[in-house]
XYZ file of N, CA and C in Angstrom:
297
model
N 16.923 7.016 22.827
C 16.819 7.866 21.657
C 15.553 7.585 20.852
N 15.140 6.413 20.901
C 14.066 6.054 20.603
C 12.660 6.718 20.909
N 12.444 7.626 21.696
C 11.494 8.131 22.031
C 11.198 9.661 21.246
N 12.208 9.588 20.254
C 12.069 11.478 19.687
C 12.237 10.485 18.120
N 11.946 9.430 17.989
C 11.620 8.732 16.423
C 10.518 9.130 15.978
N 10.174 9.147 14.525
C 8.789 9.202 14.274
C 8.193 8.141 13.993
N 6.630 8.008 13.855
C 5.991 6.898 13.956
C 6.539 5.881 12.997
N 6.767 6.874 11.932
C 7.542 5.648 10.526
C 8.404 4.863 11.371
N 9.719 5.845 11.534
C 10.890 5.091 12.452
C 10.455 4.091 12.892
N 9.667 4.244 14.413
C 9.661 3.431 15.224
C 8.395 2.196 14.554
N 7.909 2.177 13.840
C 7.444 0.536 12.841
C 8.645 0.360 12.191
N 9.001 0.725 11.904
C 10.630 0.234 10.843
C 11.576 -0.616 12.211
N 11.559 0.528 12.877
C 12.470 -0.098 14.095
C 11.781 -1.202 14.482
N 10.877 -1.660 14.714
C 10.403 -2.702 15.219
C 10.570 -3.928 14.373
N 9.702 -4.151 13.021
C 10.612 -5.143 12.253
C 12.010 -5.109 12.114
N 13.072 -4.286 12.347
C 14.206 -4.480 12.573
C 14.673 -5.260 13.286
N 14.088 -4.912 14.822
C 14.475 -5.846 15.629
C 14.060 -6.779 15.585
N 12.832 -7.573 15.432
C 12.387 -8.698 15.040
C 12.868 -9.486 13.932
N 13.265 -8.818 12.807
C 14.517 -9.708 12.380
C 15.977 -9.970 13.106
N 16.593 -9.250 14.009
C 17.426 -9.249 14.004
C 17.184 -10.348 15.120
N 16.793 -10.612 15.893
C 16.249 -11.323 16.837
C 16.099 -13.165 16.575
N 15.924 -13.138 15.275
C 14.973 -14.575 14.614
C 16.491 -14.477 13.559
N 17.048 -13.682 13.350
C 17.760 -13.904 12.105
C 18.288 -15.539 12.099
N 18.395 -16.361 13.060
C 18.822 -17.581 12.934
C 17.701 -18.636 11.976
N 16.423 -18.067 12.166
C 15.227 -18.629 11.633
C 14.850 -17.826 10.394
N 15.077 -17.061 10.416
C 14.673 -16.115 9.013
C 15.653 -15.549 7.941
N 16.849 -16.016 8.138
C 17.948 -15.516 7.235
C 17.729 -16.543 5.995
N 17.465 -16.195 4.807
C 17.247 -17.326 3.246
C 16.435 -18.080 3.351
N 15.289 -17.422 4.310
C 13.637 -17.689 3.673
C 12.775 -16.682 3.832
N 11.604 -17.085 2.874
C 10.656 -15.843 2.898
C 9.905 -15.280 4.127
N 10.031 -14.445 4.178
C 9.375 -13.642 5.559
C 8.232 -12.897 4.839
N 7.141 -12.819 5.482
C 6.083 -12.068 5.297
C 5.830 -11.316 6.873
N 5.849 -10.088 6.787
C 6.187 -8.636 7.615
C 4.642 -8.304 7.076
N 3.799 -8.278 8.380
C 2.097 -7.350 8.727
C 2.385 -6.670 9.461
N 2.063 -5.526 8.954
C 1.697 -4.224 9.473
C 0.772 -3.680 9.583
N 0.361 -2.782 10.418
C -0.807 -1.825 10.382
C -0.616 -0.675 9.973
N 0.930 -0.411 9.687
C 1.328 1.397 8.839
C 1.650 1.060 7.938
N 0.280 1.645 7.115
C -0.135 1.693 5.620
C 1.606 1.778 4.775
N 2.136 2.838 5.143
C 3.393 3.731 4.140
C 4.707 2.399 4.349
N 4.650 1.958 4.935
C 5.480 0.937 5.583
C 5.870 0.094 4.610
N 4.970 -0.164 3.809
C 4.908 -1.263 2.955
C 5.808 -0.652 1.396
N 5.907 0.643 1.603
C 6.506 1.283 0.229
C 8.328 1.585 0.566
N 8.788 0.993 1.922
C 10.022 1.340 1.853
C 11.154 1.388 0.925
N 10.967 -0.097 0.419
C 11.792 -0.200 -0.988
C 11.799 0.523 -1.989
N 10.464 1.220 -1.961
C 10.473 2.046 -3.161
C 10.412 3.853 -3.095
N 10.588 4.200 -1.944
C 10.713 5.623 -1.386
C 12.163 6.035 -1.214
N 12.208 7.439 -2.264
C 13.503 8.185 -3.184
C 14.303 8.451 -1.616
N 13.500 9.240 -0.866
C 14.245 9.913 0.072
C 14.057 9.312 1.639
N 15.183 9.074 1.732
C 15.576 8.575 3.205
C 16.237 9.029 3.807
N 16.111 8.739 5.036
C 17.505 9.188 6.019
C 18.317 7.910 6.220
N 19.409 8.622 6.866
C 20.278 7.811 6.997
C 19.868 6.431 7.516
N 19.131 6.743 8.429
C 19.210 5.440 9.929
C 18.123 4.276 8.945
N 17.337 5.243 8.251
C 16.309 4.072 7.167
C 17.036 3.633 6.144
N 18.209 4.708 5.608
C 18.869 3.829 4.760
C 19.539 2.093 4.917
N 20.132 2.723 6.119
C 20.570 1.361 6.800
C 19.904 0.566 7.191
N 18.591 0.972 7.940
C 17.311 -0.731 7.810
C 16.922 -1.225 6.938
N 17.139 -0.394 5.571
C 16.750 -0.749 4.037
C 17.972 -1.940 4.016
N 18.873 -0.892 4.269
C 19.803 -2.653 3.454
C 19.819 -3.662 4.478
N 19.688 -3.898 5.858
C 19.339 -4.809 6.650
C 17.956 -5.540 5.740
N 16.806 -4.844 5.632
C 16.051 -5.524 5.017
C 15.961 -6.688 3.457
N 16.623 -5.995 3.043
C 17.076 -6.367 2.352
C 18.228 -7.805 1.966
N 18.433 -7.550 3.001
C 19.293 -9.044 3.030
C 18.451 -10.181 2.908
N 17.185 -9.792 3.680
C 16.077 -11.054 4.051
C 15.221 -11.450 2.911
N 14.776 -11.917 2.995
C 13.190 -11.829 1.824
C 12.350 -11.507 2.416
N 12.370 -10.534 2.632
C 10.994 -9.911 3.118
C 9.979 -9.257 2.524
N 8.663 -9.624 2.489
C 7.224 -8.810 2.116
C 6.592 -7.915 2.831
N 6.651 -7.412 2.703
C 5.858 -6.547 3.891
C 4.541 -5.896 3.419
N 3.705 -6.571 4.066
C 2.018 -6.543 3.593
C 1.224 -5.413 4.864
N 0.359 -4.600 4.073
C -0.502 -3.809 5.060
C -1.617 -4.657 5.421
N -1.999 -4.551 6.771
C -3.414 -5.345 7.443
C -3.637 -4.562 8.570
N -5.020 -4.159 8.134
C -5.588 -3.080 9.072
C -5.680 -3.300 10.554
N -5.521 -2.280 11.559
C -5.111 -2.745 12.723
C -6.297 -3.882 13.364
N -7.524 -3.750 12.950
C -8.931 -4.641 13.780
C -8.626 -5.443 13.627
N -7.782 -6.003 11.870
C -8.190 -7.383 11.388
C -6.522 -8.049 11.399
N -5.511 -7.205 12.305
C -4.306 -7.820 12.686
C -4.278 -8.127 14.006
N -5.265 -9.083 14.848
C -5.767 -9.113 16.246
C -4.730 -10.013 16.820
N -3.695 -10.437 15.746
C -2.538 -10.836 16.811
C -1.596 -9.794 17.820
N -1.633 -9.358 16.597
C -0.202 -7.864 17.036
C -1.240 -6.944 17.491
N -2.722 -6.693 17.869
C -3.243 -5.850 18.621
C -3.685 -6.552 19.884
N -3.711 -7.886 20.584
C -3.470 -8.792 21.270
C -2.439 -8.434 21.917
N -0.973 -8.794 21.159
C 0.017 -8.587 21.983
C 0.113 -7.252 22.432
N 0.087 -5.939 21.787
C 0.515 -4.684 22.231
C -0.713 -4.432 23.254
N -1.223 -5.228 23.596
C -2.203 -5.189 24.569
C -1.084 -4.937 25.982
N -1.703 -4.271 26.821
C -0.914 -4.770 28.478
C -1.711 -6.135 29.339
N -1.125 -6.850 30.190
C -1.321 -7.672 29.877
C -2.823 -8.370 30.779
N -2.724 -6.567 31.734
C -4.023 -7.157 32.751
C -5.419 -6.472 32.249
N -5.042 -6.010 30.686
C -6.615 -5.460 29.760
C -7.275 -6.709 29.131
N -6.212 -7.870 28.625
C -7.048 -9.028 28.376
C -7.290 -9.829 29.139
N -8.865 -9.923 28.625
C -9.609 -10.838 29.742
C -9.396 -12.246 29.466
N -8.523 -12.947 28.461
C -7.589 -14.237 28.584
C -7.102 -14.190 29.343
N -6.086 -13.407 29.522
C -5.040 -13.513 30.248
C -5.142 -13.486 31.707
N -6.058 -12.731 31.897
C -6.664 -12.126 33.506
C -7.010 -13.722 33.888
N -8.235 -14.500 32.986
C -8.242 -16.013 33.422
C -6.959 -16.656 33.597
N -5.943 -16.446 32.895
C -4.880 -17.564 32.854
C -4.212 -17.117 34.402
N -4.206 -16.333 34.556
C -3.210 -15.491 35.889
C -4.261 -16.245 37.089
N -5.853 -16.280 37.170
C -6.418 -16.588 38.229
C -6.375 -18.457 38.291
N -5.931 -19.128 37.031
C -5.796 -20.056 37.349
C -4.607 -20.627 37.543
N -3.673 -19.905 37.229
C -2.012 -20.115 37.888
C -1.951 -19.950 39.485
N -2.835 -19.114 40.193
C -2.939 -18.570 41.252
C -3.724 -19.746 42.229
């Protein structure tokens, strides 16, 4: 169902799951949440929602979470990872020396 989300959704969905995932490590401490979608960062404070965001709102909410914008160049972790994995040329070394 995930594939007919909109872009909001599916960044929302993603820190979702990433809390839900860590919640053993991140439940009653501060979390700081980088993003690269700018609007992302205003969830708490946006009148109209749908349902399915209502409900990641109050999931979020449980946590302490911040959720800070950082432009995609200068978030080179999370543009690293969403990398595949035979475009970085790290990785391409690490694979020829496992080999």
């Amino acid at each position: 169902y995930e594939v007919n989300y909109p872009t909001y959704d599916l960044e929302l969905a993603a820190v979702v799951f990433a809390l839900k995932i860590w919640k053993h490590y991140l439940y009653g401490k501060s979390c700081d949440v980088f993003t690269d979608h700018k609007s992302l960062k205003f969830i708490f404070t946006q009148r109209e929602l749908n349902m399915r965001q209502r409900r990641w709102l109050e999931l979020l909410k449980d946590y302490d979470t911040n959720i800070q914008y950082l432009p995609g160049k200068a978030n080179v972790v999370a543009d690293a990872l969403s990398k595949k994995s035979g475009m970085i040329a790290g990785i391409k070394v690490e694979e020829e020396i496992i080999r």
